[in-house]
Amino acid sequence: MKKTKAHLNALIASLLAMVVILEIGYISLNHPLRTDWSKRRLYELAPRTKEIVSTLNQDIKITVLFQEQHPLYYDVENLLEEYRSLSPRHIEVTKIDPIRDAGAMEQLKLKYDLANENGAVETPLVVFALDDERESNNRRIVRLIDMVELEMEEGRKQPVMKAFKGEEAFTRALYGLIHGENPKVYFLAGHGELSLSDTSEIGASKIRTMAARNNLDLFELYLEPNSEIPKNAAALVVAGPLKALAPYEVDLIERYLERGGRLMLLLDPFYSTGLNSMLERWKILIRDDIVVDPASNPKRLDCVITQPDFSNPKHSITQTLHTKGQNLLFYMPRSIQFKVTDDSSVNLQQIKHIDWLLVTSEQSYCKTDPSDLARTGDDVQGMQCLGAVVTRGGSGVGYLSESKMVVIGDSSFIGNNLLSGGNPDFFLESLNWLIDREITLASKPLEEIHLALSSKQISKLFWFNVVGIPCVAAVVGLFIWYRRRK
Amino acid sequence: MNEFVALFKKELKSCFLSPIAFIVMFFFWVLTGGNFLWLLMQLSSGEPLTVATQMMFGGPFLTFALPLVVPLITMRLVSEERKLGTYEALLTTSLRISHFVFAKFLGALVFYIVLWLPVLAYAFMASRLPGVSDFPEVGAVAAGYLGVVLVGSLYISIGLLMSCLTSNQIVAAISSLALLFGASFSLMMLAYNAQNPALRIIGQYYSSFKHMMDFSRGVVDSRMVLMYLCNSAWVLFVSIKVVEAKRG
């Protein structure tokens, strides 16, 4: 009887203690303190990310489509683990091997509409989606190019991965997902621009569908005299106007830019746009000419093919062209020049950064007469610029909000009949660059360890570590056993 | 307090003087040495830094060696005393059971820490190798070692409990092996493969494999530390109760 009582006592005490432990565990789950003792803090999340993740109240499903052999596999896994541990209730991470789990891949392809124009899925990528059956369309895709900074190195054909910016890409995707709506990009209308609803050869209906697949909604916009550019406009695109913009419209655009607006100008030659003086203030000069590049496209002088080597390898917009090796196709583009100035007006304009995107070969020349594209002695010869980017304002430069502009000397490249090769990606990447204002986080350098061990060193290490140290144990053990026997 | 220190010293002596101890040491050091060599060979073919740090302590190699090694250390803790008859003798004295159990636990833990000392030597060696900058990082190694000690204390307390429950060392060893191995394996499966999110969270909370992945790259999470401390404390508490029940 006494024994049973003792046993019962023990059992009850143990159970009570267990309840206490479980309670402590539960409380700790809700108040985690996660620190990183390593110096590099490779996966520590920035405060902005922590802010966004900890206020999650929807279930997010993250699907990683990476092969385990991929060099970034562990970085992605470890980083997502940090996100998940901040909000274990709401974030679920699933890993699918695109090659091995072909069946699951097919399902995901359909569920999240992952296929590109050719029906293939370009892995590796990470899909962020709301874990809600109804909302399967609402997903954000983070591609490899979004997660990594590439650089061209001497003697290497492919760009090298220099830094991992997964946190920026993932947090951006998460942010976009939570806020539900896709960014709205407006196409100016009313001046004969490319029309988003036009399905003919020269329409822009296809790019609208492609943009939607990339979570960008394109709308047409007519500017009335007393209206404003909509406050929700993530960017404004002026695609090939045939008629000049009215002064009030230019004014509206300038005011839009002053409040941090983003503008893409696709301007064909010989049509006056009314934007020249505004462009001058942004250090851009456009000429009424057609660039002919016989080296890039000997068959047709009216089209210019831009190969990856002729695009800026350092800019994020053109890096995809390098990695995918895609060409761009332009129809009778005009040249873009940079206004060189050595006076202090540069500071007045608060231009932060100006850069080229596309150039043509040395054999190019500019024609001012579209009827005859053959080379003559009067033509301006030499390399021409077809596309440029400008950033103005923002912190450190002045009082204006940061605004950005992309200027390309052609609008036909996004028309339905020319939307092939690198054209759609180039346009979408330009939009992505334009509208990325919410989230900029630091990227972490990718380091690799390479040890050069000679076979002598390896055998030395083998004898010391695998044989030597255990032998110490064996020797001491034998010694003690011997002593005890005595 | 004095009796605790005396018990502890006695425990250390019997831990380190038993033949099993050195056999375990020998094989465990072969294992860790082999793991280190394997790590170096992986590095010579180029590994991203992040993976390399995790391989120092993590790796399936070591994580599954623990459920095998710990029972071998703990099996004799109490069972041996019961067999030898010294158990009853000890209990009839005015000895506090908690001191008794805790001394055993601490003795085994010290032995366990000694088992892991060569890994610190390896880390030092690796940091001296040419062609590597700042590897392994002190912080990551410290966190990894902390993880190893925390996991060890939980495993040891479980092994100790099994040892308290039976007088047969083999039974103690096999039951703790089954429990530890089964639990760590199934928790790992739950943590990574379970469809139900609740099961997944449970798995991730309890899985040592997963915790070591985090510790070995330098991440110290209060939830994990607390989990190990609390659960070790609880298992030790249960052991104390078991011994008390058997005494009375």
Coordinates of C-alpha atoms in Angstrom, one line a residue, chain A residues 3 6-7 9-10 13-14 17-18 21-22 24-25 28-29 31-40 42-43 71 74-75 78 81-82 84-85 88-89 92 95 447-451 453 458 461-462 464-466 469-474 476-477 480 484, chain B residues 16-17 19 22 25-26 29-30 33-34 36-37 40 43-44 46-51 54 118 122 125 129-135 137 139-140 142-143 146 200-201 204-206 210 214 217-224 226 230-231 234 237-238 241 245:
Chain A
K3 CA 4.6 1.5 -2.2
A6 CA 4.7 6.4 -3.2
H7 CA 4.4 5.5 -6.9
N9 CA 2.9 10.4 -5.6
A10 CA 5.8 10.2 -8.0
A13 CA 4.3 15.1 -9.2
S14 CA 5.8 14.2 -12.6
A17 CA 5.9 19.2 -13.4
M18 CA 5.2 18.4 -17.0
I21 CA 7.2 22.8 -18.4
L22 CA 4.7 22.8 -21.2
I24 CA 6.8 27.6 -20.0
G25 CA 7.4 26.2 -23.5
S28 CA 8.4 31.0 -24.8
L29 CA 7.0 30.2 -28.2
H31 CA 8.1 35.5 -27.1
P32 CA 11.1 34.3 -28.9
L33 CA 14.4 35.9 -28.7
R34 CA 16.6 34.8 -31.6
T35 CA 20.2 36.0 -31.8
D36 CA 23.0 35.2 -34.1
W37 CA 26.4 34.7 -32.4
S38 CA 28.3 34.5 -35.6
K39 CA 30.2 37.5 -36.7
R40 CA 28.9 37.5 -40.2
L42 CA 24.4 36.0 -42.6
Y43 CA 20.8 35.4 -42.2
P71 CA 24.9 26.8 -54.8
Y74 CA 21.3 26.5 -48.3
D75 CA 21.3 30.2 -48.3
N78 CA 18.5 29.2 -44.0
E81 CA 14.0 29.5 -41.8
E82 CA 14.6 32.9 -40.2
R84 CA 9.5 31.0 -40.6
S85 CA 10.7 31.1 -37.0
P88 CA 5.7 29.8 -37.3
R89 CA 1.9 29.9 -37.2
E92 CA 4.9 27.4 -44.1
K95 CA 10.7 22.4 -50.8
E447 CA 31.9 33.6 -49.9
E448 CA 33.1 30.2 -50.8
I449 CA 35.8 28.3 -49.0
H450 CA 38.4 26.6 -51.0
L451 CA 41.0 24.6 -49.3
L453 CA 45.3 20.5 -49.2
I458 CA 45.5 15.0 -45.7
L461 CA 45.5 15.1 -40.6
F462 CA 44.2 11.6 -41.0
F464 CA 46.5 12.8 -36.2
N465 CA 42.7 13.1 -36.0
V466 CA 41.3 9.8 -36.9
I469 CA 43.5 11.3 -30.8
P470 CA 41.4 8.1 -30.3
C471 CA 44.7 6.3 -29.5
V472 CA 45.1 8.7 -26.6
A473 CA 41.8 7.4 -25.3
A474 CA 42.9 3.8 -26.0
V476 CA 44.8 5.9 -21.2
G477 CA 42.0 3.3 -21.0
I480 CA 43.8 2.4 -16.2
R484 CA 43.0 -1.8 -11.8
Chain B
F16 CA 36.4 8.0 -16.1
L17 CA 37.8 4.8 -14.6
P19 CA 36.6 0.6 -19.2
F22 CA 37.4 4.6 -22.9
M25 CA 35.8 7.7 -26.1
F26 CA 37.9 5.8 -28.7
W29 CA 36.8 10.3 -31.4
V30 CA 37.3 8.2 -34.5
G33 CA 38.0 12.8 -36.5
G34 CA 36.5 11.2 -39.5
F36 CA 36.4 16.6 -39.6
L37 CA 38.4 15.0 -42.3
L40 CA 38.0 19.3 -45.0
L43 CA 36.0 22.2 -48.4
S44 CA 38.8 21.4 -50.8
G46 CA 34.7 24.3 -52.7
E47 CA 31.8 24.8 -50.3
P48 CA 29.8 27.8 -49.5
L49 CA 30.8 29.3 -46.2
T50 CA 27.4 28.8 -44.6
V51 CA 27.3 25.1 -45.3
Q54 CA 27.0 23.8 -40.3
P118 CA 38.6 17.3 -29.8
Y122 CA 39.6 20.7 -34.9
M125 CA 43.1 23.6 -36.6
L129 CA 44.6 26.4 -42.5
P130 CA 45.7 28.6 -45.4
G131 CA 43.1 29.8 -47.9
V132 CA 40.4 30.4 -45.4
S133 CA 39.6 33.6 -43.7
D134 CA 37.7 33.7 -40.5
F135 CA 36.6 30.1 -40.6
E137 CA 34.0 31.7 -36.6
G139 CA 30.7 32.8 -32.4
A140 CA 29.4 30.0 -34.6
A142 CA 30.5 28.7 -29.4
A143 CA 26.9 28.5 -30.4
L146 CA 26.3 25.3 -26.6
R200 CA 5.3 20.4 -38.1
I201 CA 5.5 23.1 -35.4
Q204 CA 10.4 21.8 -35.2
Y205 CA 10.1 22.6 -31.5
Y206 CA 11.4 19.3 -30.3
K210 CA 16.8 20.8 -36.6
D214 CA 20.6 26.4 -36.2
R217 CA 25.6 28.3 -37.8
G218 CA 25.6 30.6 -34.9
V219 CA 21.9 31.1 -34.3
V220 CA 20.8 30.9 -30.6
D221 CA 17.1 30.9 -30.1
S222 CA 15.7 31.4 -26.6
R223 CA 12.9 28.9 -27.4
M224 CA 15.4 26.1 -28.0
L226 CA 14.6 27.0 -22.8
C230 CA 13.2 22.9 -19.0
N231 CA 12.9 19.4 -20.3
W234 CA 11.8 17.9 -15.8
F237 CA 12.8 15.7 -11.5
V238 CA 11.0 12.6 -12.7
K241 CA 10.7 11.0 -7.9
A245 CA 9.4 5.9 -4.9

